[in-house]
Amino acid sequence: MPSGRARRLVAASLPVIVVMYAWATLEVDASPRALVAVAGVALVPSLPARLGVRITAAALAWLSVVVVIVQAGSASVGEIVERGLADAYALAPPFVATAHTELAVLVALLAAMFALGVAVTAGDRPFVAAVVIAAGVGTPATINPSRNTIAMGSLALLAVLWPVAVAAAPDRAAFGPGVAVVSAVTVAAVILAGIGARPSVAALDWRSWDLFGESHAGRTVALVWSSNYAGIDFPPGKTTVLRVTAPRRSLYWRATTLDSFAGDRWIEALYSTTQGGQGRNLPPDELLPEAAAKPRNWVEQQVEVRALLDDHVIAAAQPVAIDTGSAPPPRVLSGGVMVKTGGSVPPRRYTVWSYAPRPTPAQLVKSPASYPRSLSRYLDVGRPTVPPFGTPSRASEIESLFTDVRFRALLPYRATWREARRLTVGARSPYEATIAIERWLRSGGGFVYDERPPLSSSLPPLADFQQRTKRGYCQHFAGAMALMLRYLGVPARVAVGFSSGTWKDDGWTVTDHDAHAWVEVWFAGFGWLPFDPTPGRGTLSATYTNASDSADAIRALGTGRFLGSSAIGRTPTRRGTPAQVEGPAENRVNWLGIAPFFVVAALLVGLAGAKYSRQLRWSSVRDPRGRASAARAELAAFMCDQGAPVTSSAPVSVLVGELRGLGVGSDAFANAFSRARYGPPAVTGPAADETRAELRKLLSVLRVRLGPARRLRGFLAVKSLRRS
């Protein structure tokens, strides 16, 4: 087996490929070229012999990947991390990279980080590399637990054992048997897993682990679907409440809607619909478009209620048909909400079909503010009903409400109305107004997700949240957005239920931690569509929600980077004149955001270069006595950087005393140094070689004693450079 660079490259190649493949499984149709490119960059730091140089090279390689990715996109590093993390918690992998570019970039950066860690350690620290490989393969595997667990596990095992086999094979003759042993162990593990010894997929889902808690197998969860702004407490362990077999498309599982604003909170005020359904079909709903009556537009869901005690029947979007089997059919309320029939038990297994359209921003921009009379109840802001969007003189009519003595309860919301009006002063359609409010609450208004927000005794909860604290959870965000939209004349309501949950085993697993509230907005031609203003939650695959900065929305709205360069929420534009699009600015590199990385990289390179040049100077000495002095100076510099009170010119006796304090014997080094420095010319040459050899042994022992953290601190120290 070759030594040196070739050995390190061979040891790192296979694990790096496996790590990159594991992260690529999180994406749909991941680019092979990109994977090969990142893997190639990651393998470069495996070539240098010294660990410090490899670490520096890995840091520079990772920074180069960051720079290339940022230059290729239009977002700063901070924006990539923020939006990528938000998508990571809301999307079920694998995701479409072109639709979620920030998450794709974040995955690439993490994959590169683990691959570089493998490249640095695989050649001469195989056991450290095994830990890095296990984390690099295990992290994406647990994010996306699926039916290929045996294949992924076998690849992970092969990658972990590979550097150990390479390190244990000192020559070419031993390399072949080492590879054979690794292959045999991997094949045996695959066979055992295939006959039933593998762990279940659930065991790989680290998000459901509760190692020190009680068993939740028999727990029943009861949820109250009403406004509560006093704070929430999720239990420490997750309980699976629903199992939904449905397409791999993120949807909200709705329990009910809070369609009436009572002055200080949203409440469920639904009414029974006329029983006019046929068979499994629900009664017709005049607020649904004609397309909802065609089965080809339906989304089928097979729902199994695991541990949920609730009268409501859970379904996606706008349910249009249901089959409860032998259980009594549910009672249907307004808005498509379903509840158990009086005296009966809610069905535990049922099939429901929903109308869940996916219109594009271009289609929604063209959706007119044309509302049937039955929608007027969704424009109620707490007794009075406001005029619909686009009504002439509607702003003055709303302002007059706050001076009407009959509506004194509205006064705390005057600032809410004015903020909504300011944010949408240039909006030309209900859709523009909707995503302006959604985007402001999610990221532009300075709001923070907080499950224990501060309370106010002087203002109603939603007014206090929107105007003062800017801290709250999903009920605050959804309630505030729905109220602001109603003041703008856009029919809206609060929906409550569950976010999509986790995709595994060809279905959705929904836990009590997925309980959520969002907003449903009515659009002509499509019916009720979901929008989610809560930061970090509810980023669905549909283009109409959280689409304020998507490419489709930019083209449809003609606003550049919406809410970044548009007129919405800033200065008015003339009606009918789209705001200017900042085309070239979108591709400019945010050098201010990248500058800190270059500064840190420059400092690290400078420090490594100074120490490396000093090392070369010591190594270039040819005179035996000078070589002994250089060895003493190198040992003194190492100890100085570790905090010992010595300089590079410290005598050997002082160094020996410091080493004894650390429990390290150095008599052999001291004796060899003495012979090389003060002995007769005939012995100085061999003694100098012995001094260098003993120095290597001492440094090896010291590095083991100090550990990685102190060694890193020593590498970053500059004391030895100042005291040289």
XYZ file of C-alpha atoms in Angstrom:
724
model
C 0.000 0.000 0.000
C 1.473 3.455 -0.862
C 2.370 5.765 2.000
C 2.055 9.496 2.594
C -0.258 11.463 0.351
C -1.558 8.448 -1.548
C -2.506 6.674 1.681
C -4.386 9.684 3.028
C -6.154 10.219 -0.296
C -7.237 6.574 -0.522
C -8.397 6.566 3.110
C -10.542 9.692 2.571
C -11.967 9.045 -0.917
C -14.582 6.392 -0.166
C -15.926 8.000 3.061
C -16.171 11.419 1.386
C -18.212 9.930 -1.477
C -20.536 8.151 0.971
C -21.044 11.323 3.033
C -21.861 13.359 -0.078
C -24.296 10.676 -1.278
C -26.052 10.581 2.110
C -26.718 14.334 2.003
C -27.744 14.127 -1.654
C -30.627 11.818 -0.696
C -32.334 14.825 0.915
C -32.882 16.370 -2.532
C -34.910 15.350 -5.553
C -32.657 14.846 -8.584
C -29.481 16.111 -6.905
C -26.863 17.290 -9.416
C -24.078 14.670 -9.875
C -21.726 17.376 -11.152
C -22.177 19.442 -8.014
C -21.562 16.379 -5.830
C -18.373 15.494 -7.710
C -17.160 19.096 -7.556
C -17.698 19.414 -3.802
C -16.150 15.971 -3.199
C -13.102 16.962 -5.241
C -12.643 20.161 -3.256
C -13.092 18.240 -0.007
C -10.328 15.738 -0.845
C -7.647 18.387 -1.397
C -6.999 18.964 2.357
C -6.185 15.254 2.781
C -2.856 15.675 0.953
C -0.637 17.685 3.392
C 1.294 15.662 5.956
C 0.903 17.984 8.962
C -2.459 18.097 10.735
C -2.317 21.863 11.237
C -1.826 22.447 7.533
C -4.711 20.076 6.717
C -7.024 21.925 9.112
C -6.052 25.277 7.591
C -6.561 23.922 4.077
C -9.966 22.526 5.054
C -11.039 25.875 6.511
C -9.973 27.676 3.327
C -11.704 25.081 1.153
C -14.950 25.460 3.096
C -14.749 29.239 2.853
C -14.171 28.948 -0.887
C -17.312 26.805 -1.172
C -19.237 29.459 0.789
C -17.986 32.237 -1.499
C -18.790 30.321 -4.692
C -22.297 29.472 -3.512
C -23.054 33.001 -2.344
C -21.773 34.460 -5.609
C -24.004 32.079 -7.564
C -27.090 33.123 -5.599
C -28.676 36.347 -4.440
C -28.752 35.878 -0.672
C -26.241 36.524 2.079
C -24.913 33.781 4.328
C -27.243 34.910 7.117
C -30.278 34.764 4.841
C -29.285 31.325 3.580
C -29.003 29.974 7.125
C -32.223 31.633 8.325
C -34.405 30.550 5.412
C -32.727 27.164 5.074
C -33.353 26.308 8.714
C -36.948 27.482 8.429
C -37.486 25.155 5.448
C -35.664 22.299 7.183
C -38.229 22.218 9.979
C -41.210 22.580 7.678
C -40.455 20.435 4.621
C -40.551 16.673 4.324
C -37.472 15.396 2.476
C -36.581 14.836 -0.236
C -37.265 18.414 -1.332
C -37.030 20.062 -4.740
C -33.818 22.077 -4.727
C -34.974 24.567 -7.349
C -38.011 25.447 -5.233
C -36.060 25.764 -1.971
C -32.673 27.132 -2.967
C -31.639 28.318 0.511
C -32.210 24.858 1.993
C -30.304 23.287 -0.911
C -27.372 25.628 -0.250
C -27.466 24.839 3.473
C -27.400 21.103 2.718
C -24.419 21.608 0.385
C -22.519 23.553 3.052
C -23.182 20.915 5.714
C -22.174 18.119 3.342
C -18.958 19.964 2.503
C -18.231 20.526 6.208
C -18.532 16.817 7.059
C -16.600 15.784 3.933
C -13.751 18.135 4.831
C -13.723 16.764 8.373
C -13.345 13.262 6.949
C -10.545 14.360 4.611
C -8.582 15.920 7.473
C -8.795 12.900 9.795
C -9.150 9.758 7.659
C -5.464 9.373 6.728
C -3.866 9.153 10.169
C -6.684 9.399 12.722
C -9.112 6.685 11.617
C -11.049 6.510 14.875
C -11.701 10.258 14.906
C -12.686 9.913 11.259
C -15.128 7.151 12.196
C -16.975 9.563 14.486
C -17.098 12.249 11.797
C -18.296 9.740 9.177
C -20.987 8.376 11.494
C -22.265 11.911 12.111
C -21.940 12.883 8.445
C -23.946 9.893 7.219
C -26.237 9.497 10.234
C -27.522 13.083 10.273
C -29.138 13.045 6.793
C -30.197 9.410 7.268
C -32.223 10.291 10.358
C -33.646 13.432 8.770
C -34.969 11.267 5.952
C -35.698 7.813 7.446
C -37.059 5.635 4.652
C -37.096 2.088 3.325
C -33.477 2.158 2.157
C -32.137 1.983 5.714
C -30.236 -1.247 4.990
C -28.449 0.263 1.996
C -27.599 3.461 3.836
C -26.491 1.555 6.921
C -24.220 -0.720 4.888
C -22.634 2.267 3.165
C -22.107 3.963 6.524
C -20.485 0.832 7.979
C -18.223 0.450 4.949
C -17.192 4.118 5.149
C -16.459 3.907 8.886
C -14.310 0.773 8.547
C -12.464 1.909 5.428
C -9.968 4.354 7.043
C -9.244 1.803 9.775
C -8.426 -0.832 7.147
C -6.205 1.571 5.207
C -4.374 2.683 8.363
C -3.832 -0.957 9.417
C -2.335 -1.925 6.061
C 1.303 -0.747 6.113
C 2.158 -2.322 2.797
C 0.534 -3.389 -0.457
C 0.418 -7.046 0.558
C -1.696 -6.288 3.628
C -4.056 -3.889 1.843
C -5.938 -6.607 -0.043
C -6.744 -8.701 3.051
C -7.819 -5.573 4.921
C -10.296 -4.646 2.196
C -11.572 -8.230 2.168
C -12.213 -8.167 5.914
C -14.059 -4.835 5.690
C -16.176 -6.128 2.812
C -16.976 -9.361 4.674
C -18.077 -7.494 7.802
C -20.288 -5.196 5.721
C -21.879 -8.082 3.818
C -22.537 -9.950 7.080
C -24.223 -6.889 8.561
C -26.412 -6.508 5.473
C -27.451 -10.166 5.629
C -28.336 -9.893 9.330
C -30.337 -6.745 8.691
C -32.138 -8.368 5.790
C -33.338 -11.311 7.882
C -34.832 -9.064 10.525
C -32.021 -7.792 12.722
C -32.212 -4.192 11.509
C -33.735 -1.453 13.698
C -37.131 -0.096 12.795
C -37.409 3.131 10.863
C -38.956 4.723 13.934
C -35.786 3.994 15.896
C -33.842 6.110 13.410
C -36.149 9.102 13.800
C -34.181 11.053 16.398
C -36.878 13.718 16.571
C -39.150 11.250 18.414
C -36.534 9.901 20.828
C -37.233 10.350 24.528
C -34.443 8.426 26.241
C -35.195 9.443 29.814
C -38.931 10.072 29.720
C -41.922 7.902 30.359
C -43.499 5.724 27.719
C -46.153 7.535 25.701
C -47.613 4.471 24.046
C -50.875 4.723 25.913
C -51.203 8.492 26.121
C -54.309 10.186 24.742
C -54.071 13.819 23.637
C -57.008 16.190 24.001
C -56.648 19.595 22.323
C -58.833 22.665 22.709
C -59.239 24.551 19.441
C -59.747 28.112 20.695
C -57.696 31.271 21.037
C -55.283 31.261 23.938
C -52.621 33.944 24.174
C -51.340 33.243 27.702
C -48.587 30.843 26.610
C -48.260 27.216 25.576
C -46.365 24.217 26.949
C -45.559 21.293 24.682
C -44.963 18.037 26.591
C -41.309 16.908 26.626
C -42.083 13.730 24.665
C -43.960 13.573 21.380
C -47.132 11.513 21.032
C -48.288 10.360 17.595
C -51.885 11.519 17.192
C -52.504 10.838 13.498
C -51.191 8.648 10.748
C -52.197 9.929 7.307
C -51.596 8.015 4.095
C -51.630 10.697 1.437
C -49.479 12.028 -1.414
C -46.031 13.311 -0.543
C -47.243 16.871 -0.604
C -47.132 19.056 2.482
C -50.641 19.983 3.588
C -52.220 21.277 6.756
C -54.503 18.851 8.583
C -57.363 21.119 9.644
C -59.614 20.445 12.619
C -61.749 23.574 12.556
C -61.791 27.289 11.804
C -62.075 30.268 14.126
C -64.170 32.494 11.904
C -65.462 35.155 14.293
C -63.465 37.911 15.991
C -64.913 38.675 19.419
C -63.005 41.897 20.127
C -60.102 40.297 21.966
C -59.828 36.787 20.512
C -60.890 34.507 17.672
C -63.680 32.015 18.356
C -65.350 29.084 16.613
C -68.802 30.279 15.575
C -69.920 27.758 12.970
C -73.405 26.718 11.887
C -74.810 23.495 10.474
C -75.157 23.327 6.726
C -78.142 21.988 4.825
C -77.840 18.223 4.487
C -77.764 17.880 0.735
C -74.889 15.506 0.132
C -75.206 12.299 -1.858
C -73.435 9.184 -0.621
C -69.976 10.065 0.533
C -70.101 13.602 -0.921
C -70.435 16.467 1.541
C -73.171 19.100 1.142
C -72.401 21.599 -1.630
C -70.555 24.741 -0.574
C -71.236 27.912 -2.550
C -67.769 29.224 -1.636
C -66.045 26.393 -3.498
C -65.335 26.814 -7.237
C -66.758 24.506 -9.913
C -63.443 22.653 -10.107
C -64.007 21.325 -6.583
C -66.837 19.107 -7.840
C -64.540 17.140 -10.176
C -62.912 14.072 -8.558
C -59.764 14.479 -10.643
C -59.016 17.610 -8.589
C -59.316 15.821 -5.245
C -56.562 14.750 -2.858
C -57.268 11.452 -1.100
C -56.226 10.905 2.529
C -56.564 7.726 4.564
C -56.566 8.859 8.178
C -55.914 6.722 11.239
C -56.530 8.454 14.579
C -53.905 7.106 16.976
C -54.112 9.080 20.233
C -56.348 12.098 19.669
C -59.466 12.710 21.711
C -61.459 15.236 19.695
C -64.967 15.646 18.295
C -63.614 17.168 15.090
C -62.839 15.054 12.028
C -59.415 16.010 10.682
C -58.968 16.627 6.940
C -56.804 18.613 4.554
C -57.793 21.899 3.005
C -61.412 21.969 1.788
C -63.014 18.503 2.276
C -65.575 17.500 -0.329
C -66.244 13.795 0.411
C -65.715 11.295 3.211
C -66.096 7.553 3.779
C -66.230 6.554 7.456
C -66.946 2.865 6.799
C -69.245 1.425 9.456
C -69.008 4.542 11.663
C -71.801 7.161 11.456
C -71.057 9.958 8.958
C -69.995 13.242 10.569
C -72.078 16.364 10.873
C -70.922 19.079 8.471
C -70.608 22.690 9.631
C -69.905 25.857 7.681
C -66.540 26.113 5.992
C -66.211 22.375 5.522
C -65.613 21.653 9.221
C -66.756 18.164 10.276
C -67.664 16.961 13.774
C -68.961 13.691 15.160
C -72.685 13.008 15.097
C -74.320 13.543 18.478
C -73.812 10.606 20.842
C -71.475 8.756 18.480
C -67.754 8.126 18.699
C -65.562 9.957 16.166
C -64.333 7.591 13.438
C -60.864 6.163 14.125
C -60.225 5.245 10.501
C -61.717 6.985 7.517
C -60.960 8.135 3.993
C -61.504 11.765 3.097
C -61.137 13.624 -0.185
C -60.235 17.317 -0.266
C -60.058 20.039 -2.850
C -56.570 21.523 -2.448
C -55.701 23.652 -5.485
C -52.184 24.894 -6.164
C -52.575 28.133 -8.116
C -49.540 30.088 -9.218
C -48.871 33.676 -8.099
C -49.724 34.805 -11.627
C -53.186 33.250 -11.277
C -53.734 34.709 -7.816
C -52.714 38.194 -8.885
C -55.545 38.053 -11.424
C -58.078 36.800 -8.860
C -60.463 39.757 -8.473
C -61.878 41.181 -5.269
C -65.255 39.773 -6.220
C -66.909 38.359 -3.125
C -70.329 36.715 -2.758
C -72.622 38.087 -0.057
C -72.060 35.047 2.172
C -68.441 36.156 2.633
C -69.467 39.308 4.496
C -69.205 37.472 7.820
C -65.493 37.052 7.108
C -65.078 40.845 6.982
C -66.380 41.342 10.516
C -63.749 42.991 12.757
C -65.702 42.760 16.008
C -69.295 43.920 15.344
C -68.930 46.190 12.296
C -68.287 44.734 8.848
C -65.733 46.602 6.744
C -66.074 47.278 2.981
C -64.396 44.753 0.615
C -60.956 45.326 -0.878
C -60.968 47.898 -3.660
C -64.167 49.684 -2.547
C -63.888 53.433 -3.197
C -63.443 55.556 -0.068
C -63.107 52.427 2.094
C -60.199 53.976 4.058
C -62.295 56.898 5.230
C -65.153 54.558 6.145
C -62.873 52.492 8.346
C -61.360 55.569 9.993
C -64.859 56.713 10.889
C -65.443 53.476 12.801
C -62.825 54.474 15.375
C -64.649 57.733 16.131
C -68.063 56.076 16.401
C -69.090 55.780 20.069
C -70.816 52.478 19.278
C -67.490 50.883 18.449
C -65.223 52.075 21.252
C -63.886 48.514 21.586
C -62.167 48.998 18.226
C -59.886 51.834 19.410
C -56.973 49.555 20.453
C -56.872 48.279 16.864
C -56.580 51.657 15.184
C -52.791 51.260 14.969
C -53.297 47.741 13.601
C -55.475 49.058 10.770
C -53.043 51.873 9.968
C -50.057 49.508 9.902
C -51.934 47.183 7.535
C -52.792 50.118 5.304
C -49.166 51.347 5.309
C -47.807 47.936 4.378
C -50.193 47.572 1.423
C -50.443 51.122 0.149
C -49.231 50.014 -3.283
C -51.077 46.672 -3.425
C -53.261 46.274 -6.479
C -54.831 42.918 -5.667
C -55.917 40.937 -2.596
C -53.020 38.548 -3.229
C -50.430 41.334 -3.060
C -51.970 42.576 0.171
C -52.015 39.057 1.619
C -48.365 38.222 1.047
C -47.327 41.728 2.132
C -48.866 41.094 5.556
C -47.580 37.493 5.679
C -44.025 38.509 4.823
C -44.045 41.378 7.326
C -45.057 39.082 10.167
C -42.671 36.286 9.149
C -39.502 38.275 8.641
C -39.855 41.995 7.975
C -41.515 43.380 11.081
C -39.089 42.301 13.786
C -41.377 39.658 15.287
C -40.015 36.766 17.369
C -41.504 33.329 17.998
C -42.001 32.953 21.774
C -44.140 30.339 23.531
C -44.139 32.426 26.734
C -44.691 35.990 25.502
C -45.109 38.928 27.912
C -48.681 39.921 28.762
C -50.257 43.382 28.844
C -53.088 44.552 31.063
C -53.879 47.658 29.017
C -54.229 46.324 25.463
C -56.029 43.304 23.987
C -53.569 40.432 23.312
C -53.372 40.769 19.523
C -53.044 44.569 19.624
C -50.322 44.255 22.248
C -48.516 41.643 20.147
C -48.644 43.629 16.931
C -47.931 47.074 18.378
C -45.689 46.529 21.420
C -44.142 43.144 22.297
C -43.776 41.573 18.818
C -43.381 38.238 20.614
C -45.805 35.340 20.360
C -46.592 31.928 18.897
C -48.724 30.669 16.037
C -52.048 31.882 17.493
C -50.679 35.420 17.796
C -49.267 35.462 14.259
C -52.315 33.883 12.623
C -54.780 35.984 14.633
C -52.978 39.227 13.815
C -52.707 38.452 10.103
C -56.365 37.467 9.771
C -57.469 40.643 11.563
C -55.224 42.884 9.439
C -56.555 41.278 6.254
C -60.133 41.828 7.345
C -59.399 45.505 7.948
C -58.044 45.565 4.370
C -61.302 44.056 3.113
C -59.839 40.614 2.316
C -61.963 37.693 3.650
C -59.846 35.736 6.126
C -60.169 33.396 9.089
C -57.931 31.480 11.498
C -57.572 27.734 10.893
C -56.368 25.333 13.579
C -55.178 21.743 13.443
C -51.788 20.307 12.569
C -48.930 21.017 10.212
C -48.030 18.214 7.823
C -45.844 16.245 10.246
C -43.049 13.876 9.203
C -43.019 11.774 6.044
C -41.923 8.182 6.572
C -43.100 4.725 5.533
C -45.141 6.213 2.640
C -47.280 8.394 4.873
C -47.410 11.298 7.305
C -46.839 10.831 11.023
C -48.403 13.702 12.962
C -47.630 14.326 16.645
C -49.047 16.638 19.293
C -46.017 18.893 18.719
C -47.355 19.556 15.197
C -50.458 21.341 16.564
C -50.620 24.667 14.763
C -52.691 27.688 13.730
C -52.529 29.405 10.349
C -54.622 31.704 8.145
C -57.061 30.837 5.369
C -57.797 33.529 2.787
C -60.578 33.318 0.220
C -59.774 33.893 -3.464
C -62.276 33.957 -6.308
C -61.849 30.846 -8.456
C -59.981 28.857 -5.801
C -61.783 29.129 -2.476
C -59.902 29.067 0.832
C -56.104 28.952 0.571
C -53.610 28.642 3.480
C -51.019 31.253 4.428
C -48.678 30.981 7.375
C -47.154 34.077 9.017
C -45.467 32.210 11.885
C -41.643 32.343 11.524
C -40.081 28.932 11.014
C -43.380 27.088 10.630
C -45.619 26.080 7.772
C -43.401 26.567 4.740
C -45.431 24.429 2.372
C -44.571 23.263 -1.106
C -47.466 25.231 -2.601
C -46.387 28.394 -4.363
C -49.040 30.646 -2.887
C -47.851 30.533 0.698
C -44.731 32.384 1.811
C -44.113 33.145 -1.870
C -43.263 36.819 -1.474
C -39.700 36.329 -2.711
C -40.154 33.354 -5.039
C -39.273 33.645 -8.695
C -42.920 33.074 -9.675
C -44.100 35.870 -7.401
C -41.450 38.248 -8.734
C -42.541 37.633 -12.303
C -46.233 37.820 -11.459
C -46.037 40.956 -9.348
C -43.328 42.783 -11.263
C -41.841 43.995 -7.994
C -38.239 42.821 -8.027
C -37.412 41.176 -4.727
C -40.831 41.593 -3.192
C -40.866 43.604 0.030
C -37.162 44.201 -0.495
C -37.246 46.570 -3.468
C -40.954 46.876 -4.168
C -43.282 49.714 -3.390
C -45.411 47.539 -1.129
C -44.862 48.675 2.428
C -42.643 51.592 1.404
C -43.725 54.422 -0.895
C -46.840 54.595 -3.055
C -46.726 53.933 -6.781
C -49.211 55.133 -9.330
C -51.991 52.623 -9.879
C -51.255 50.531 -12.925
C -47.517 51.275 -12.871
C -45.441 48.379 -11.584
C -42.487 49.162 -9.372
C -39.011 49.066 -10.884
C -37.258 45.720 -10.858
C -33.701 45.749 -9.529
C -32.409 43.137 -11.908
C -28.605 43.455 -11.679
C -28.690 44.085 -7.928
C -30.160 40.645 -7.360
C -26.914 39.026 -8.526
C -24.514 41.242 -6.613
C -22.394 39.592 -3.973
C -22.993 40.779 -0.433
C -19.332 41.449 0.296
C -20.156 42.943 3.675
C -21.642 39.622 4.747
C -18.671 37.661 3.373
C -15.940 39.992 4.662
C -15.726 38.447 8.167
C -14.963 35.052 6.629
C -12.105 36.528 4.597
C -10.724 38.340 7.639
C -10.772 35.158 9.739
C -9.283 33.146 6.884
C -6.522 35.724 6.366
C -5.643 35.700 10.067
C -5.535 31.890 10.168
C -3.414 31.713 7.026
C -1.077 34.387 8.363
C -0.658 32.623 11.691
C -0.132 29.229 10.065
C 2.319 30.742 7.585
C 4.383 32.421 10.311
C 4.674 29.219 12.320
C 5.323 27.092 9.243
C 8.095 29.408 8.002
C 9.688 29.286 11.456
C 9.499 25.490 11.319
C 11.176 25.474 7.920
C 13.927 27.724 9.236
C 14.618 25.323 12.109
C 14.498 22.290 9.802
C 16.926 23.849 7.308
C 19.810 24.059 9.800
C 22.609 21.699 8.722
C 25.199 22.138 11.478
C 24.696 19.372 14.102
C 25.026 21.763 17.043
C 22.625 24.186 15.353
C 20.171 21.351 14.708
C 20.175 20.495 18.420
C 19.535 24.146 19.299
C 16.692 24.266 16.743
C 15.117 21.159 18.332
C 15.310 22.806 21.763
C 13.775 26.003 20.356
C 10.928 24.042 18.717
C 10.107 22.288 22.011
C 10.258 25.593 23.874
C 7.938 27.284 21.340
C 5.412 24.437 21.607
C 5.373 24.672 25.423
C 5.194 28.464 25.297
C 2.067 28.339 23.141
C 0.529 25.897 25.638
C 0.928 28.471 28.403
C 4.238 27.381 29.964
C 6.309 30.321 31.358
C 9.210 29.840 28.922
C 10.660 31.529 25.858
C 12.152 30.072 22.699
C 15.621 30.567 24.200
C 14.836 28.735 27.470
C 17.588 26.298 28.551
C 16.944 22.579 28.406
C 17.000 22.298 32.214
C 14.002 24.671 32.464
C 12.117 22.711 29.795
C 12.838 19.428 31.566
C 11.405 20.855 34.798
C 8.236 22.024 33.063
C 7.810 18.627 31.393
C 8.174 16.827 34.714
C 5.351 18.971 36.060
C 3.204 17.561 33.244
C 4.272 14.006 34.088
C 6.312 13.623 30.893
C 9.824 12.207 31.080
C 12.437 13.967 28.926
C 15.790 12.612 30.094
C 16.476 10.940 26.729
C 15.937 14.244 24.914
C 18.131 16.137 27.406
C 20.968 13.603 27.129
C 20.875 13.577 23.327
C 20.809 17.388 23.237
C 23.795 17.604 25.607
C 25.884 15.246 23.433
C 24.944 17.039 20.226
C 25.538 20.510 21.632
C 28.643 19.971 23.747
C 30.129 16.617 22.685
C 33.120 16.037 20.412
C 32.611 16.491 16.658
C 32.565 12.727 16.049
C 29.332 12.243 18.032
C 27.467 15.501 17.377
C 25.954 14.337 14.070
C 24.333 11.111 15.350
C 23.396 12.880 18.594
C 21.634 15.650 16.631
C 19.619 13.012 14.742
C 18.740 11.378 18.077
C 17.700 14.767 19.486
C 15.295 15.295 16.595
C 13.865 11.779 17.036
C 13.356 12.273 20.785
C 11.707 15.629 20.049
C 9.166 13.908 17.811
C 8.388 11.404 20.565
C 7.983 14.157 23.171
C 5.663 16.183 20.969
C 3.584 13.088 20.191
C 3.156 12.317 23.909
C 2.349 15.937 24.700
C -0.336 16.132 22.003
C -2.054 13.036 23.381
C -1.903 14.418 26.943
C -3.218 17.839 25.972
C -6.176 16.731 23.848
C -7.688 18.424 20.756
C -9.065 21.515 22.529
C -5.759 22.587 24.113
C -3.850 21.729 20.963
C -6.144 23.983 18.956
C -5.660 26.736 21.513
C -1.905 26.268 21.175
C -2.138 26.528 17.401
C -4.013 29.833 17.732
C -1.573 31.215 20.353
C 1.041 33.778 19.282
C 3.143 33.868 22.461
C 6.021 31.918 20.921
C 6.137 34.313 17.973
C 6.353 37.331 20.278
C 8.983 35.756 22.545
C 11.200 34.280 19.830
